Amino acid sequence: LYELVTGWQPFTGNFATLLGSIVSDPPTPPRKHCPDLDPALERICLKALEKEPAQRYSSASSFADVLDAWLR
């Protein structure tokens, strides 16, 4: 979703840097790449990238439900 809405990957670098970033660094807020992005969609996107599993969507279905609600 992040790359779809921004055109950028949330983490970049060589393999070692990339893995380190995925584990420990927050992603750049999507609106930094796309200032006109709806803040609600940014929140959805960032929640999907949370480091702690308990902070992410509990399932693909719940993620889809939130995106569907946003689209409406």
CSV table of N, CA and C in Angstrom, one decimal:
chain,number,residue,atom,x,y,z
A,1,LEU,N,0.8,-1.2,0.0
A,1,LEU,CA,0.0,0.0,0.0
A,1,LEU,C,0.9,1.2,0.0
A,2,TYR,N,1.9,1.2,0.8
A,2,TYR,CA,2.8,2.4,0.9
A,2,TYR,C,3.3,2.8,-0.5
A,3,GLU,N,3.9,1.8,-1.1
A,3,GLU,CA,4.5,2.0,-2.5
A,3,GLU,C,3.4,2.4,-3.5
A,4,LEU,N,2.2,1.8,-3.4
A,4,LEU,CA,1.1,2.1,-4.3
A,4,LEU,C,0.7,3.6,-4.2
A,5,VAL,N,0.6,4.1,-2.9
A,5,VAL,CA,0.1,5.5,-2.8
A,5,VAL,C,1.2,6.5,-2.9
A,6,THR,N,2.5,6.2,-2.7
A,6,THR,CA,3.6,7.1,-2.7
A,6,THR,C,4.5,7.0,-3.9
A,7,GLY,N,4.6,5.8,-4.5
A,7,GLY,CA,5.6,5.6,-5.5
A,7,GLY,C,6.9,5.3,-5.0
A,8,TRP,N,7.1,5.2,-3.7
A,8,TRP,CA,8.3,4.9,-3.0
A,8,TRP,C,8.2,3.7,-2.1
A,9,GLN,N,9.3,3.0,-1.9
A,9,GLN,CA,9.3,1.9,-1.0
A,9,GLN,C,9.5,2.4,0.4
A,10,PRO,N,8.9,1.8,1.5
A,10,PRO,CA,9.0,2.4,2.8
A,10,PRO,C,10.4,2.3,3.4
A,11,PHE,N,11.2,1.3,2.9
A,11,PHE,CA,12.6,1.1,3.3
A,11,PHE,C,13.4,0.8,2.1
A,12,THR,N,14.6,1.4,2.1
A,12,THR,CA,15.6,1.2,1.0
A,12,THR,C,17.0,0.9,1.5
A,13,GLY,N,17.8,0.5,0.6
A,13,GLY,CA,19.2,0.3,1.0
A,13,GLY,C,19.7,-1.1,0.5
A,14,ASN,N,21.0,-1.3,0.8
A,14,ASN,CA,21.5,-2.7,0.5
A,14,ASN,C,20.8,-3.6,1.5
A,15,PHE,N,21.0,-4.9,1.2
A,15,PHE,CA,20.3,-5.9,2.0
A,15,PHE,C,20.4,-5.8,3.5
A,16,ALA,N,21.6,-5.6,4.0
A,16,ALA,CA,21.8,-5.5,5.4
A,16,ALA,C,21.2,-4.2,6.0
A,17,THR,N,21.3,-3.1,5.3
A,17,THR,CA,20.7,-1.8,5.7
A,17,THR,C,19.2,-2.0,5.6
A,18,LEU,N,18.7,-2.6,4.6
A,18,LEU,CA,17.2,-2.8,4.4
A,18,LEU,C,16.6,-3.6,5.6
A,19,LEU,N,17.3,-4.7,5.9
A,19,LEU,CA,16.8,-5.5,7.0
A,19,LEU,C,16.8,-4.8,8.3
A,20,GLY,N,17.9,-4.0,8.6
A,20,GLY,CA,18.0,-3.2,9.8
A,20,GLY,C,16.9,-2.2,9.9
A,21,SER,N,16.6,-1.5,8.8
A,21,SER,CA,15.6,-0.5,8.8
A,21,SER,C,14.2,-1.1,9.0
A,22,ILE,N,13.9,-2.2,8.4
A,22,ILE,CA,12.6,-2.9,8.6
A,22,ILE,C,12.4,-3.2,10.0
A,23,VAL,N,13.4,-3.7,10.7
A,23,VAL,CA,13.3,-4.1,12.1
A,23,VAL,C,13.3,-2.9,13.1
A,24,SER,N,14.0,-1.8,12.8
A,24,SER,CA,14.1,-0.8,13.8
A,24,SER,C,13.7,0.6,13.5
A,25,ASP,N,13.7,0.9,12.2
A,25,ASP,CA,13.4,2.3,11.8
A,25,ASP,C,11.9,2.5,11.4
A,26,PRO,N,11.3,3.6,11.8
A,26,PRO,CA,10.0,3.9,11.4
A,26,PRO,C,10.0,4.3,9.9
A,27,PRO,N,9.0,4.0,9.1
A,27,PRO,CA,9.0,4.4,7.7
A,27,PRO,C,8.8,5.9,7.6
A,28,THR,N,9.3,6.5,6.6
A,28,THR,CA,9.0,7.9,6.3
A,28,THR,C,7.5,8.1,6.2
A,29,PRO,N,6.9,9.1,6.8
A,29,PRO,CA,5.5,9.3,6.7
A,29,PRO,C,5.1,9.4,5.2
A,30,PRO,N,4.1,8.7,4.7
A,30,PRO,CA,3.8,8.8,3.3
A,30,PRO,C,3.5,10.2,2.8
A,31,ARG,N,3.0,11.1,3.6
A,31,ARG,CA,2.7,12.4,3.1
A,31,ARG,C,4.0,13.2,2.9
A,32,LYS,N,5.1,12.8,3.3
A,32,LYS,CA,6.4,13.4,3.0
A,32,LYS,C,6.6,13.3,1.5
A,33,HIS,N,6.3,12.1,0.9
A,33,HIS,CA,6.4,11.9,-0.5
A,33,HIS,C,5.2,12.4,-1.3
A,34,CYS,N,4.1,12.4,-0.7
A,34,CYS,CA,2.8,12.8,-1.3
A,34,CYS,C,2.0,13.7,-0.4
A,35,PRO,N,2.4,15.0,-0.4
A,35,PRO,CA,1.8,16.0,0.6
A,35,PRO,C,0.2,16.0,0.5
A,36,ASP,N,-0.4,15.7,-0.7
A,36,ASP,CA,-1.8,15.8,-0.8
A,36,ASP,C,-2.5,14.5,-0.4
A,37,LEU,N,-1.8,13.5,0.1
A,37,LEU,CA,-2.4,12.3,0.5
A,37,LEU,C,-3.3,12.5,1.7
A,38,ASP,N,-4.5,11.9,1.7
A,38,ASP,CA,-5.4,12.0,2.8
A,38,ASP,C,-4.8,11.5,4.1
A,39,PRO,N,-4.8,12.3,5.1
A,39,PRO,CA,-4.2,11.8,6.4
A,39,PRO,C,-4.8,10.5,6.9
A,40,ALA,N,-6.1,10.2,6.6
A,40,ALA,CA,-6.7,9.0,7.1
A,40,ALA,C,-6.0,7.8,6.4
A,41,LEU,N,-5.7,7.9,5.1
A,41,LEU,CA,-5.1,6.9,4.3
A,41,LEU,C,-3.6,6.7,4.8
A,42,GLU,N,-3.0,7.8,5.2
A,42,GLU,CA,-1.7,7.7,5.7
A,42,GLU,C,-1.7,6.9,7.0
A,43,ARG,N,-2.6,7.2,7.9
A,43,ARG,CA,-2.7,6.4,9.2
A,43,ARG,C,-2.9,4.9,8.9
A,44,ILE,N,-3.8,4.6,7.9
A,44,ILE,CA,-4.0,3.2,7.6
A,44,ILE,C,-2.7,2.6,7.1
A,45,CYS,N,-2.0,3.2,6.3
A,45,CYS,CA,-0.8,2.7,5.7
A,45,CYS,C,0.3,2.5,6.8
A,46,LEU,N,0.4,3.5,7.7
A,46,LEU,CA,1.4,3.4,8.8
A,46,LEU,C,1.0,2.3,9.8
A,47,LYS,N,-0.2,2.1,10.0
A,47,LYS,CA,-0.7,1.1,11.0
A,47,LYS,C,-0.3,-0.3,10.4
A,48,ALA,N,-0.4,-0.5,9.1
A,48,ALA,CA,0.0,-1.7,8.4
A,48,ALA,C,1.5,-2.0,8.5
A,49,LEU,N,2.3,-1.0,8.8
A,49,LEU,CA,3.7,-1.1,8.9
A,49,LEU,C,4.2,-1.1,10.3
A,50,GLU,N,3.4,-1.1,11.3
A,50,GLU,CA,3.8,-1.1,12.7
A,50,GLU,C,4.8,-2.2,13.0
A,51,LYS,N,5.8,-1.9,13.8
A,51,LYS,CA,6.8,-2.9,14.2
A,51,LYS,C,6.2,-4.0,15.0
A,52,GLU,N,5.4,-3.6,16.0
A,52,GLU,CA,4.7,-4.6,16.9
A,52,GLU,C,3.5,-5.2,16.2
A,53,PRO,N,3.5,-6.5,16.1
A,53,PRO,CA,2.3,-7.2,15.5
A,53,PRO,C,1.0,-6.8,16.1
A,54,ALA,N,1.0,-6.6,17.4
A,54,ALA,CA,-0.3,-6.3,18.1
A,54,ALA,C,-0.8,-4.9,17.7
A,55,GLN,N,0.1,-4.1,17.1
A,55,GLN,CA,-0.3,-2.7,16.7
A,55,GLN,C,-0.8,-2.7,15.2
A,56,ARG,N,-0.5,-3.8,14.5
A,56,ARG,CA,-1.0,-3.9,13.1
A,56,ARG,C,-2.4,-4.4,13.0
A,57,TYR,N,-2.9,-4.4,11.8
A,57,TYR,CA,-4.2,-5.0,11.6
A,57,TYR,C,-4.1,-6.5,11.9
A,58,SER,N,-5.2,-7.0,12.5
A,58,SER,CA,-5.1,-8.4,13.0
A,58,SER,C,-5.2,-9.5,11.9
A,59,SER,N,-5.7,-9.0,10.7
A,59,SER,CA,-5.8,-10.0,9.6
A,59,SER,C,-5.9,-9.1,8.3
A,60,ALA,N,-5.7,-9.8,7.2
A,60,ALA,CA,-5.8,-9.2,5.9
A,60,ALA,C,-7.3,-8.7,5.7
A,61,SER,N,-8.2,-9.5,6.2
A,61,SER,CA,-9.6,-9.1,6.1
A,61,SER,C,-9.9,-7.8,6.9
A,62,SER,N,-9.3,-7.7,8.1
A,62,SER,CA,-9.6,-6.4,8.8
A,62,SER,C,-8.9,-5.2,8.1
A,63,PHE,N,-7.8,-5.5,7.5
A,63,PHE,CA,-7.1,-4.4,6.7
A,63,PHE,C,-8.0,-4.0,5.5
A,64,ALA,N,-8.5,-5.0,4.8
A,64,ALA,CA,-9.4,-4.8,3.7
A,64,ALA,C,-10.6,-4.0,4.1
A,65,ASP,N,-11.2,-4.4,5.3
A,65,ASP,CA,-12.4,-3.7,5.7
A,65,ASP,C,-12.1,-2.2,6.0
A,66,VAL,N,-11.0,-1.9,6.6
A,66,VAL,CA,-10.6,-0.5,6.8
A,66,VAL,C,-10.4,0.2,5.5
A,67,LEU,N,-9.7,-0.4,4.6
A,67,LEU,CA,-9.6,0.3,3.3
A,67,LEU,C,-10.9,0.5,2.6
A,68,ASP,N,-11.8,-0.5,2.7
A,68,ASP,CA,-13.1,-0.4,2.1
A,68,ASP,C,-13.9,0.8,2.7
A,69,ALA,N,-13.8,0.8,4.0
A,69,ALA,CA,-14.5,1.9,4.7
A,69,ALA,C,-13.9,3.3,4.3
A,70,TRP,N,-12.6,3.4,4.1
A,70,TRP,CA,-12.0,4.6,3.7
A,70,TRP,C,-12.4,5.0,2.3
A,71,LEU,N,-12.6,4.0,1.4
A,71,LEU,CA,-13.0,4.3,0.0
A,71,LEU,C,-14.4,4.8,-0.1
A,72,ARG,N,-15.2,4.4,0.9
A,72,ARG,CA,-16.6,4.9,0.9
A,72,ARG,C,-16.7,6.3,1.4
